[in-house]
mmCIF file of C-alpha atoms in Angstrom:
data_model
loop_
_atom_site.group_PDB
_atom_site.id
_atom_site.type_symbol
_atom_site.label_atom_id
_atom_site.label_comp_id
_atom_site.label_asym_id
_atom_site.label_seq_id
_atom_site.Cartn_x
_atom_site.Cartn_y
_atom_site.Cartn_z
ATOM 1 C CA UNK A 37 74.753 124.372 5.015
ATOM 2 C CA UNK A 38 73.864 120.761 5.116
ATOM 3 C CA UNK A 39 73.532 119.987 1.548
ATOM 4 C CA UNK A 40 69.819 118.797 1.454
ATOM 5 C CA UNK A 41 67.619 120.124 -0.560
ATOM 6 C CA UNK A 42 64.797 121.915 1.252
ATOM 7 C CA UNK A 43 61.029 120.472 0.534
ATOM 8 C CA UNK A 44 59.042 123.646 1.136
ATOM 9 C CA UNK A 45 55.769 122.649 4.136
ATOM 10 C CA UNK A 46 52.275 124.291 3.268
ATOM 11 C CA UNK A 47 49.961 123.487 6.046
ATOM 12 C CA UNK A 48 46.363 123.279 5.424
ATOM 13 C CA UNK A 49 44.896 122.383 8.510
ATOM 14 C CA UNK A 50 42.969 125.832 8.795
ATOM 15 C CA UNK A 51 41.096 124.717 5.595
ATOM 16 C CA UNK A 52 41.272 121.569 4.054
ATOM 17 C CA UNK A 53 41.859 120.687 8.024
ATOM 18 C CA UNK A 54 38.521 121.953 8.869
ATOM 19 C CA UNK A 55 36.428 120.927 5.801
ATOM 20 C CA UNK A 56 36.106 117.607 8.036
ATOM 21 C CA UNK A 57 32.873 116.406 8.882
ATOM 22 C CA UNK A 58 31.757 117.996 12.207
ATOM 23 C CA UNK A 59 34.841 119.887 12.565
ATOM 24 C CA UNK A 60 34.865 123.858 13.023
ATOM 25 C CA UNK A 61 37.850 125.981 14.712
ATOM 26 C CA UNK A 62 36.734 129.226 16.556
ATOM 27 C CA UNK A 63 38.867 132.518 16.024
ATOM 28 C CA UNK A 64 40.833 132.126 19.057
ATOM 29 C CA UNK A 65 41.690 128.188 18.188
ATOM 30 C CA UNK A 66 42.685 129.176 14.639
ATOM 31 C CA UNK A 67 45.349 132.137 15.816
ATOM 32 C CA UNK A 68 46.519 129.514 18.757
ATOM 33 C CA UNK A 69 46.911 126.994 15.212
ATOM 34 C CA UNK A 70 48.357 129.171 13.420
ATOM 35 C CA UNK A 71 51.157 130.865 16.020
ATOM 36 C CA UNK A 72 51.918 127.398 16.987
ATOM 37 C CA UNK A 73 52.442 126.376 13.541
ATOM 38 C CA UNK A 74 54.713 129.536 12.535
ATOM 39 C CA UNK A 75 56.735 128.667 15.668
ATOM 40 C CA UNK A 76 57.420 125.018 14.176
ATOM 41 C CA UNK A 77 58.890 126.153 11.012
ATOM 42 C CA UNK A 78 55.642 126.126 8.394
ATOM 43 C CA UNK A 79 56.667 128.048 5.104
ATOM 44 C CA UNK A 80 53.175 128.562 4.577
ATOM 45 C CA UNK A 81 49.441 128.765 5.692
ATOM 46 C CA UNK A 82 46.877 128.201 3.710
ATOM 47 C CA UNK A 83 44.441 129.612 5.933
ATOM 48 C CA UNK A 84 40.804 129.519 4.792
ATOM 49 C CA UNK A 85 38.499 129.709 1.856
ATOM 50 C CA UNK A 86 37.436 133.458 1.374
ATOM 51 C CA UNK A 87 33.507 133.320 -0.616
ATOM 52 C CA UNK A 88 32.338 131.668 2.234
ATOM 53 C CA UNK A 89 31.543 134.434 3.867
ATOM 54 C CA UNK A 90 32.618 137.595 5.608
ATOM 55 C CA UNK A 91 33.054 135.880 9.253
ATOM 56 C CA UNK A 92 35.776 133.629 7.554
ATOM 57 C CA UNK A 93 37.312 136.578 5.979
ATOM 58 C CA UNK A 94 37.665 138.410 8.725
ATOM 59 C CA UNK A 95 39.286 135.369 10.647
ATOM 60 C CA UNK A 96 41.849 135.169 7.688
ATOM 61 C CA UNK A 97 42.299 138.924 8.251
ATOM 62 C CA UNK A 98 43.236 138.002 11.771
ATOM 63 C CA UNK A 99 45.905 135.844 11.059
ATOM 64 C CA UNK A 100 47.130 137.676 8.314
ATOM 65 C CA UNK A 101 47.674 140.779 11.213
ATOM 66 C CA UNK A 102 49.617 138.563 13.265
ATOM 67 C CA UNK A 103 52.471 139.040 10.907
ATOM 68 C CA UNK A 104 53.957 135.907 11.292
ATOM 69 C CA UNK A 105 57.396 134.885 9.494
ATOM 70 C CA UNK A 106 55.299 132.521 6.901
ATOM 71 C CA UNK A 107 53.049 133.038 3.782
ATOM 72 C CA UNK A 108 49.641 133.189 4.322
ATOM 73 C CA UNK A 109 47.705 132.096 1.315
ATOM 74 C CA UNK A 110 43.378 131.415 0.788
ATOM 75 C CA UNK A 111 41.997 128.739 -1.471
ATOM 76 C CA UNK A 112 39.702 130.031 -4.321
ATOM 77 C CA UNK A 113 37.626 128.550 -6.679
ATOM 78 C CA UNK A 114 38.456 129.316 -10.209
ATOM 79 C CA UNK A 115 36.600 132.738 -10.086
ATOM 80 C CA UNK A 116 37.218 136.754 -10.624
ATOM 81 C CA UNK A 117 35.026 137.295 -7.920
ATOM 82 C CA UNK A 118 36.742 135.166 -5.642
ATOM 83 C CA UNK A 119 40.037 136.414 -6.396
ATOM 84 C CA UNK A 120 38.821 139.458 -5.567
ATOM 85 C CA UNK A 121 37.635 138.378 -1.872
ATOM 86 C CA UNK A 122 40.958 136.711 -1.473
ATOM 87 C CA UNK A 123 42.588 140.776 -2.126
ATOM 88 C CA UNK A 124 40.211 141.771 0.489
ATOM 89 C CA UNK A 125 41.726 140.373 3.110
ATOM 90 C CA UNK A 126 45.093 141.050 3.121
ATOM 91 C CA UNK A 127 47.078 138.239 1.965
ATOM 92 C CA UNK A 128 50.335 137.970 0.149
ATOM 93 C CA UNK A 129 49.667 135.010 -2.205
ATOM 94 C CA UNK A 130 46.507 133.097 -3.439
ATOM 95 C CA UNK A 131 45.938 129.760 -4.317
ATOM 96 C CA UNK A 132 43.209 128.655 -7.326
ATOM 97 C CA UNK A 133 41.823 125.330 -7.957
ATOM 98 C CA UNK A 134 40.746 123.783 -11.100
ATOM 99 C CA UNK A 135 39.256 120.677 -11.974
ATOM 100 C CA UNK A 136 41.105 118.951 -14.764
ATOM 101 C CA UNK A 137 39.616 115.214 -14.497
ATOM 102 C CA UNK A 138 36.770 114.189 -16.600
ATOM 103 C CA UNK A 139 34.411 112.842 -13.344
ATOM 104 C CA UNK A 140 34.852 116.840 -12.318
ATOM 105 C CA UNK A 141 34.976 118.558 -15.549
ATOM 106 C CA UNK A 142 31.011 117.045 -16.072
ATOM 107 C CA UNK A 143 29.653 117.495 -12.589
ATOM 108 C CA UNK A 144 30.100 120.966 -13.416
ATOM 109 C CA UNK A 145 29.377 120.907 -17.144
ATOM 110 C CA UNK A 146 32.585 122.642 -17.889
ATOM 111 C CA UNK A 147 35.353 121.308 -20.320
ATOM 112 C CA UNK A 148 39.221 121.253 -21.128
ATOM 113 C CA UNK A 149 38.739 124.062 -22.837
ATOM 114 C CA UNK A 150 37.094 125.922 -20.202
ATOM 115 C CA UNK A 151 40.253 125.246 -17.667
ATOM 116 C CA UNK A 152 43.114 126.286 -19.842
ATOM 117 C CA UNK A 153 41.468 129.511 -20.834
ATOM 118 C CA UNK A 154 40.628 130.120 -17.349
ATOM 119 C CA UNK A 155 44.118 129.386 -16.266
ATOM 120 C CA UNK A 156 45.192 131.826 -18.709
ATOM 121 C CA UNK A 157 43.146 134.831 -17.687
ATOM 122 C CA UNK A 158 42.761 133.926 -13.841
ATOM 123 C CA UNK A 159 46.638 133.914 -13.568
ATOM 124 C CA UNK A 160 47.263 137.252 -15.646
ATOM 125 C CA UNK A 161 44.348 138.960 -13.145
ATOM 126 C CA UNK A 162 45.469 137.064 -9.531
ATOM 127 C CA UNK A 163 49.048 138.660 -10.344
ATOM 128 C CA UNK A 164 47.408 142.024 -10.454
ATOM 129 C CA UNK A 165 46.473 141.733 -6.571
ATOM 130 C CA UNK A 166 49.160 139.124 -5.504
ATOM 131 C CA UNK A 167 52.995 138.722 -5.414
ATOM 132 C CA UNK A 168 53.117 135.318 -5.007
ATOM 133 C CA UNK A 169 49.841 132.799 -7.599
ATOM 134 C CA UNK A 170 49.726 129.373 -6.981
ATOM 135 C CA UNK A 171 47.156 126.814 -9.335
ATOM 136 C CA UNK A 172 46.086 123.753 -8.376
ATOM 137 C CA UNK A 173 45.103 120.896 -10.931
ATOM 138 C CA UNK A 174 42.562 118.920 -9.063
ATOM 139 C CA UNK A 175 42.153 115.291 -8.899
ATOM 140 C CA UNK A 176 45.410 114.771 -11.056
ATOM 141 C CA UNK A 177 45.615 111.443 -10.808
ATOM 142 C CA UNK A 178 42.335 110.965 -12.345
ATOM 143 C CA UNK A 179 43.305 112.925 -15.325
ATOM 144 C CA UNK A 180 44.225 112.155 -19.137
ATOM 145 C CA UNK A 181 48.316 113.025 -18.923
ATOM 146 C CA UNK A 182 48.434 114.528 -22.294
ATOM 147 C CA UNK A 183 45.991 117.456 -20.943
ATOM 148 C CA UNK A 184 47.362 117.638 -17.455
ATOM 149 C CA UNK A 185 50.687 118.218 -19.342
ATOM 150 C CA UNK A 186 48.909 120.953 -21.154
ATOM 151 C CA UNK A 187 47.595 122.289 -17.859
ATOM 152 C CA UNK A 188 51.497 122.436 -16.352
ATOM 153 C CA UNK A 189 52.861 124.077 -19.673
ATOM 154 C CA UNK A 190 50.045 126.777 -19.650
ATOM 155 C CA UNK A 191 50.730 127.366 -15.884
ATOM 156 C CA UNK A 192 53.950 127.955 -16.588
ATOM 157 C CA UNK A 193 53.856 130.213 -19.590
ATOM 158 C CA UNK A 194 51.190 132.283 -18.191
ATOM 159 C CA UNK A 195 53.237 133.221 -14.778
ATOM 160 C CA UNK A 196 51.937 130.714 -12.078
ATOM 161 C CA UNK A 197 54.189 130.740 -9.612
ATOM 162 C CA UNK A 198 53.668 127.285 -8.313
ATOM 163 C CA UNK A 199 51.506 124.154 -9.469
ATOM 164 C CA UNK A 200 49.587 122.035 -7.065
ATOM 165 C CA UNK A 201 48.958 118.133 -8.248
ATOM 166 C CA UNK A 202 46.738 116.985 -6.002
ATOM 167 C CA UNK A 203 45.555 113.323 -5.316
ATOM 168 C CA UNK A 204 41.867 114.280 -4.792
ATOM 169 C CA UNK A 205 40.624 111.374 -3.772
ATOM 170 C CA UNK A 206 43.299 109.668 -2.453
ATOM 171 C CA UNK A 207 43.838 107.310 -5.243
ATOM 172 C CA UNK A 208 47.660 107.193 -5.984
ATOM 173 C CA UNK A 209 50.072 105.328 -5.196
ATOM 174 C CA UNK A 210 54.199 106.296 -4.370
ATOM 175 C CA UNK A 211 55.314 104.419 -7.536
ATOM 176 C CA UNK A 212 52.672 106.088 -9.661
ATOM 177 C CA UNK A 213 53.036 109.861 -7.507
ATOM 178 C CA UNK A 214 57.156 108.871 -8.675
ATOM 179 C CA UNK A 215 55.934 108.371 -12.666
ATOM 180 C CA UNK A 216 53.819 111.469 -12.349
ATOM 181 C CA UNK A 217 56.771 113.768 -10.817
ATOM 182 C CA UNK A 218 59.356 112.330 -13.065
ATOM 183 C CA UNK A 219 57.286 112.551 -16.564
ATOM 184 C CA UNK A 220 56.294 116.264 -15.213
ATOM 185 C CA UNK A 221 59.530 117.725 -14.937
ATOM 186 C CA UNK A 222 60.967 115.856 -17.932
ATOM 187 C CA UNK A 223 58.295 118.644 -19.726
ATOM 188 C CA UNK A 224 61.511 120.699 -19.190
ATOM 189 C CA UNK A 225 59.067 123.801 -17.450
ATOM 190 C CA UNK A 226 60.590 125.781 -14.171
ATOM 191 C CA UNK A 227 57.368 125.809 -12.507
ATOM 192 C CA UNK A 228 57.940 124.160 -8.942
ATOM 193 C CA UNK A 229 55.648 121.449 -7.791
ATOM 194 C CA UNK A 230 53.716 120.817 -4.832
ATOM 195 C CA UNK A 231 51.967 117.617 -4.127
ATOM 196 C CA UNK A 232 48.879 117.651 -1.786
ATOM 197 C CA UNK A 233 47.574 113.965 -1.074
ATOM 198 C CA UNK A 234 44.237 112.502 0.615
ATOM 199 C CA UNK A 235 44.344 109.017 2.511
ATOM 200 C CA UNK A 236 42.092 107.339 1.169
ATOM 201 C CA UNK A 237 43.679 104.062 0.868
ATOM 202 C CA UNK A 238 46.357 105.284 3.443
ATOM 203 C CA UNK A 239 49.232 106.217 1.184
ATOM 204 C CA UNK A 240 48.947 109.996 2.008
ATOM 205 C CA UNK A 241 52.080 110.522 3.763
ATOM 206 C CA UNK A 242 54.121 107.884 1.670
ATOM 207 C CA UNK A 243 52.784 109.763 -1.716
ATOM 208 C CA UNK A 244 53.880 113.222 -0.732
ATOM 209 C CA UNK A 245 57.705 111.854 0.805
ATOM 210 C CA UNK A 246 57.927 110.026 -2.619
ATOM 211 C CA UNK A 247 56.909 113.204 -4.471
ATOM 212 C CA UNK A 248 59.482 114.965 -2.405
ATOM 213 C CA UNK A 249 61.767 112.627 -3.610
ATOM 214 C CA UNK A 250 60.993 112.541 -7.165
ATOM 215 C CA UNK A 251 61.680 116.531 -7.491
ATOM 216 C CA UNK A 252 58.522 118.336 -6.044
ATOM 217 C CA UNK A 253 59.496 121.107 -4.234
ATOM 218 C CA UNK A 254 56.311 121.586 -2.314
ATOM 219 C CA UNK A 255 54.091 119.431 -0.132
ATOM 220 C CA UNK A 256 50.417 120.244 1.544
ATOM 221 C CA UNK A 257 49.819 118.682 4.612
ATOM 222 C CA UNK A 258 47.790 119.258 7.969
ATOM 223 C CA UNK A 259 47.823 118.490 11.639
ATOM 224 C CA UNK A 260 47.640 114.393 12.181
ATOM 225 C CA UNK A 261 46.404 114.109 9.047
ATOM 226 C CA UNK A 262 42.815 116.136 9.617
ATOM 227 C CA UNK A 263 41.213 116.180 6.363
ATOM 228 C CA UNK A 264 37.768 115.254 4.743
ATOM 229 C CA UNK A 265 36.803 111.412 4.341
ATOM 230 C CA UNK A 266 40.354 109.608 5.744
ATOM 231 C CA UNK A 267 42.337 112.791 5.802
ATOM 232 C CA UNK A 268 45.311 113.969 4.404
ATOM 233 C CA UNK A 269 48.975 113.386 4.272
ATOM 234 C CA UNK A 270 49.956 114.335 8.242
ATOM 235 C CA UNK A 271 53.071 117.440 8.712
ATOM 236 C CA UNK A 272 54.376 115.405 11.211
ATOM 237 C CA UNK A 273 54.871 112.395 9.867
ATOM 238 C CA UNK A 274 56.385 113.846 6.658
ATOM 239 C CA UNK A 275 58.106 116.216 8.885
ATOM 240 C CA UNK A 276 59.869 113.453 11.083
ATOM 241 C CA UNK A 277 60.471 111.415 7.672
ATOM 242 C CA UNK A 278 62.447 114.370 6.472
ATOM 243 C CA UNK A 279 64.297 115.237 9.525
ATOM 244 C CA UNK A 280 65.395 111.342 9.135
ATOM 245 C CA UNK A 281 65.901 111.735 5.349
ATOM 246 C CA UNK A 282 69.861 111.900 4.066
ATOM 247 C CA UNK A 283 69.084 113.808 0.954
ATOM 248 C CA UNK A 284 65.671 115.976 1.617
ATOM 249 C CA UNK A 285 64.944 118.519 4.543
ATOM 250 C CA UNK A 286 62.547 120.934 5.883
ATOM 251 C CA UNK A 287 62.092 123.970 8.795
ATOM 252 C CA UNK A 288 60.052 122.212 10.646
ATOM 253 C CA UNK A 289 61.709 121.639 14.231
ATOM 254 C CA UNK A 290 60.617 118.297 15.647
ATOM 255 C CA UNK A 291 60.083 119.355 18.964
ATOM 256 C CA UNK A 292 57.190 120.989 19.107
ATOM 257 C CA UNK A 293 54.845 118.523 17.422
ATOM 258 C CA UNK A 294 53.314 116.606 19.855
ATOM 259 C CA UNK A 295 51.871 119.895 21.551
ATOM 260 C CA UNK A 296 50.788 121.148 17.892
ATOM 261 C CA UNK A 297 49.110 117.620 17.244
ATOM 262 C CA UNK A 298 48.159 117.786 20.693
ATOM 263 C CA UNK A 299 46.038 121.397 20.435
ATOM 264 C CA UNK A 300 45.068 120.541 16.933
ATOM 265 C CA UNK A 301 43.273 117.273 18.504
ATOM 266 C CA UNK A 302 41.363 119.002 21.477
ATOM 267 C CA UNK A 303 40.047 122.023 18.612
ATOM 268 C CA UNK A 304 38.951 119.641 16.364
ATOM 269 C CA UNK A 305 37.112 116.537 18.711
ATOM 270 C CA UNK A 306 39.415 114.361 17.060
ATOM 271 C CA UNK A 307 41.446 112.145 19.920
ATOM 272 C CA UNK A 308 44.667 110.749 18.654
ATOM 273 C CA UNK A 309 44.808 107.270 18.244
ATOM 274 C CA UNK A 310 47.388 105.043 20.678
ATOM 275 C CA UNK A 311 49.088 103.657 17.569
ATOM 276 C CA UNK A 312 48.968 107.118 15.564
ATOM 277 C CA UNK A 313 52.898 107.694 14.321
ATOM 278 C CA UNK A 314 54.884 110.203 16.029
ATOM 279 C CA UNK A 315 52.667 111.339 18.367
ATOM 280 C CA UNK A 316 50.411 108.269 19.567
ATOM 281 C CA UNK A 317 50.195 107.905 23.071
ATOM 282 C CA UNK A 318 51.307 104.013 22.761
ATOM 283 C CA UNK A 319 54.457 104.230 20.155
ATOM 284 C CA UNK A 320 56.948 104.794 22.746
ATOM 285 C CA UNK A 321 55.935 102.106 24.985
ATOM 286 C CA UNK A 322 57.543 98.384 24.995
ATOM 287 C CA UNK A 323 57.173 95.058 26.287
ATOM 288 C CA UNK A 324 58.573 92.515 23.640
ATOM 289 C CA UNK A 325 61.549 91.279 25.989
ATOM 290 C CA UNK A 326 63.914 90.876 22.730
ATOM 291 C CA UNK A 327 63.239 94.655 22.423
ATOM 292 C CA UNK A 328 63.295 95.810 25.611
ATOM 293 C CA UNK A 329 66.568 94.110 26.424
ATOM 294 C CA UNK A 330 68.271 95.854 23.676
ATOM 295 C CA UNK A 331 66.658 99.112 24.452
ATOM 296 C CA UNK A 332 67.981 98.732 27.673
ATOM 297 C CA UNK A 333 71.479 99.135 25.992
ATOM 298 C CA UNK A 334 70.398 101.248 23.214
ATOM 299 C CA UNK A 335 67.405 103.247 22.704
ATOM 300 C CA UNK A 336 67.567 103.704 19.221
ATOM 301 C CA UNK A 337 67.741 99.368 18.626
ATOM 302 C CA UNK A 338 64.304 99.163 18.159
ATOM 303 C CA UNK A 339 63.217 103.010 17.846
ATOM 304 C CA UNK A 340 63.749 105.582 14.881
ATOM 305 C CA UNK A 341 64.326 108.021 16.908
ATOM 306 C CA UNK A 342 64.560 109.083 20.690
ATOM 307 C CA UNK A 343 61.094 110.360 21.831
ATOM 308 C CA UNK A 344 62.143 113.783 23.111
ATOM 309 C CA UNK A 345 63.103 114.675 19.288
ATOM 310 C CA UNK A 346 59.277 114.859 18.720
ATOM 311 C CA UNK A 347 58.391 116.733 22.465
ATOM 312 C CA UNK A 348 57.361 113.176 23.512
ATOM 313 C CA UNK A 349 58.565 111.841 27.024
ATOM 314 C CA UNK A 350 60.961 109.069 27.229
ATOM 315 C CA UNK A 351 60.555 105.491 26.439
ATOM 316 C CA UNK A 352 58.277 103.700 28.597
ATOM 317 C CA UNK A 353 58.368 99.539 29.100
ATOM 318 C CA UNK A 354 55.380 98.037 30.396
ATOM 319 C CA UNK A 355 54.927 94.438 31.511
ATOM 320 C CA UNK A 356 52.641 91.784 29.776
ATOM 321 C CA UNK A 357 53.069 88.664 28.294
ATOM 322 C CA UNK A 358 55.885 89.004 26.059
ATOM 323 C CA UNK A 359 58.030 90.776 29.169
ATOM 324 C CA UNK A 360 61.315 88.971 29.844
ATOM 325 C CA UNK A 361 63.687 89.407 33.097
ATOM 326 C CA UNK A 362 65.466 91.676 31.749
ATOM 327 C CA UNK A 363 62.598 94.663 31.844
ATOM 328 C CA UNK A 364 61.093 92.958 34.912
ATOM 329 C CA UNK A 365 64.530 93.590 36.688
ATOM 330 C CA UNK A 366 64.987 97.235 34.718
ATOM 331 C CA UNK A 367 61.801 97.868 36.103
ATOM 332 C CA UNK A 368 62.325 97.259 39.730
ATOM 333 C CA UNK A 369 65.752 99.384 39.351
ATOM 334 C CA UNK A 370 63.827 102.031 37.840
ATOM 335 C CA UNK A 371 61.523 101.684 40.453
ATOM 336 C CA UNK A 372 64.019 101.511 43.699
ATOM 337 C CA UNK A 373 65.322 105.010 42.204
ATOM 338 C CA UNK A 374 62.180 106.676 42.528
ATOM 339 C CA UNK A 375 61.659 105.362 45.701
ATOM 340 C CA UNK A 376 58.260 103.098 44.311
ATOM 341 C CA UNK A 377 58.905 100.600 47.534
ATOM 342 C CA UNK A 378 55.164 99.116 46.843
ATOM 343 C CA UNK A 379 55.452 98.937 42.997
ATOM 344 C CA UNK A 380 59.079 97.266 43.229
ATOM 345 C CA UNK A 381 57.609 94.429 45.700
ATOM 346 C CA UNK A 382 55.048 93.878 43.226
ATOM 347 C CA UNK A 383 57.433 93.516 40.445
ATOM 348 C CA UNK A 384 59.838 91.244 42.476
ATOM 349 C CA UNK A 385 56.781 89.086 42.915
ATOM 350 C CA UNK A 386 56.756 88.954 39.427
ATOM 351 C CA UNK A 387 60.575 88.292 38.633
ATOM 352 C CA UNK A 388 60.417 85.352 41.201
ATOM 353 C CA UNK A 389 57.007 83.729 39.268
ATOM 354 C CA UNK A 390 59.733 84.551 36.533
ATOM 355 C CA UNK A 391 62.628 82.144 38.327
ATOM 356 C CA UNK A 392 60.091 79.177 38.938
#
């Protein structure tokens, strides 16, 4: 036992994931997703939105018969009827959204009213198909607190099992994602939390660790951060920032991320950036010579963590203008070793231009 509290992972790459623009996984990508995200250590998949027809219900279907060792769980409108699809294909939980800020109450001409009674019967008839209901107040962070209080209490008393806050639209921030955690669970309600961000102004990943921190239970993430408009909060960097944590932890095991992110990349058309965090092609490269002579020594100086913790290959130093002897002269060891006789001439070209 290590003594850190476990933050519970829902991936939502196979839905929220794929609701961006241009992006659409076939059958066999989804099930190659979806085993390779069991295998990592996700508690649970939410794995596609059932009313939209019965070719996406029949993929959830799929991955529900793989029988893999983590809840799999459809998003559903506030609606019998698609409670009722959800039941149809198989699943052991569903989650429901509902709109609780003003801006989304009116597009759809419904009211507070409308959501708590809703929440009441919705709850009371998902429990008749599922074990496990989650609810989801949408665009939290845009709502009045006194009725998103009202919306927790309700969720609570009626049997929800869990409560989604999510950050719509991206618009939070860590120290108000802290306030909102904190003035939730002072309601005194045992409902767990999960927190599902949006990057919008590229605090995704930063709001769900500090929600993690601040008592949720729950975060919803997806693959390097796929999402609509700039994406979501990204499992692996909240999965590395727990591994790193003192206090929080998770099941997901580091090292098979960067051929997750990598498969997850080639389905959708989305490259990886260079710079991307954990799994960018250029993060574990170096040519600062301050840095590079103390990596030399120690490879955790100027790193977080060793590459192969995250399935990356080792360090890599690369010369340019801010090279010093020492890597120059690494480098032509390094090279010697491997037997590189052109490539160390080169670079002992370079360590005498070095000398002058």
């Amino acid at each position: 036992m290590s003594g850190k509290r476990k933050i519970t992972i829902v991936d939502t790459t196979l839905r929220d994931g794929e609701q961006a623009p241009g992006v659409s996984f076939d059958i066999l990508e989804k099930i190659a997703i979806a085993l390779m995200l069991a295998d990592a250590g996700v508690d649970e998949l939410e794995a596609g939105i059932p009313a939209m027809g019965e070719a996406e219900r029949d993929e959830i279907r799929a991955l529900v018969s793989l029988d893999l060792p983590c809840r799999i769980v459809p998003w559903c409108r506030a609606l019998e009827s698609d409670i009722r699809l959800a039941a149809e294909c198989g699943v052991q939980g569903v989650h429901m959204g509902f709109p609780v800020s003003k801006i989304l109450l009116d597009t759809m001409s419904k009211d507070r009213d409308w959501v708590l009674e809703s929440l009441d019967r919705l709850v009371a008839y998902a429990s008749r198909y599922f074990d496990f209901v989650s609810v989801g107040a949408k665009d939290a962070f845009r709502c009045d607190f006194d009725f998103l209080s009202s919306f927790y209490i309700m969720a609570s008393q009626c049997g929800a099992d869990r409560i989604r806050i999510a950050d719509t639209v991206g618009t939070a921030t860590p120290s108000r994602v802290k306030r909102m955690m904190q003035d939730l669970l002072s309601l005194g309600c045992d409902l767990p939390i999960e927190f599902h961000g949006h990057n919008d102004l590229g605090m995704a990943t930063a709001n769900a660790f500090t929600a993690a921190e601040a008592g949720a239970e729950a975060v919803s993430v997806t693959v390097n951060g796929l999402g609509e408009r700039a994406g979501n909060a990204a499992l692996e960097e909240i999965a590395m920032a727990l591994h790193l944590d003192d206090n929080l932890e998770c099941s997901i095991r580091p090292a098979g991320l960067t051929e997750l992110c990598r498969t997850v990349a080639a389905a959708s058309g989305r490259n990886i950036p260079a710079f991307k965090p954990v799994t960018g092609e250029d993060i574990f490269k170096h040519e600062s010579g301050i840095h590079c002579a103390a990596l030399i020594k120690d490879p955790l100086s100027f790193q977080p963590y060793l590459p192969e913790t995250a399935g990356r290959e080792e360090s890599r130093f690369v010369l340019g203008k801010h090279s010093g002897r020492n890597v120059v002269r690494h480098l032509i060891r390094e090279c010697r070793t491997r037997s590189c006789d052109t490539a160390a001439s080169e670079l002992q070209s370079v360590a005498a231009a070095y000398s002058m």
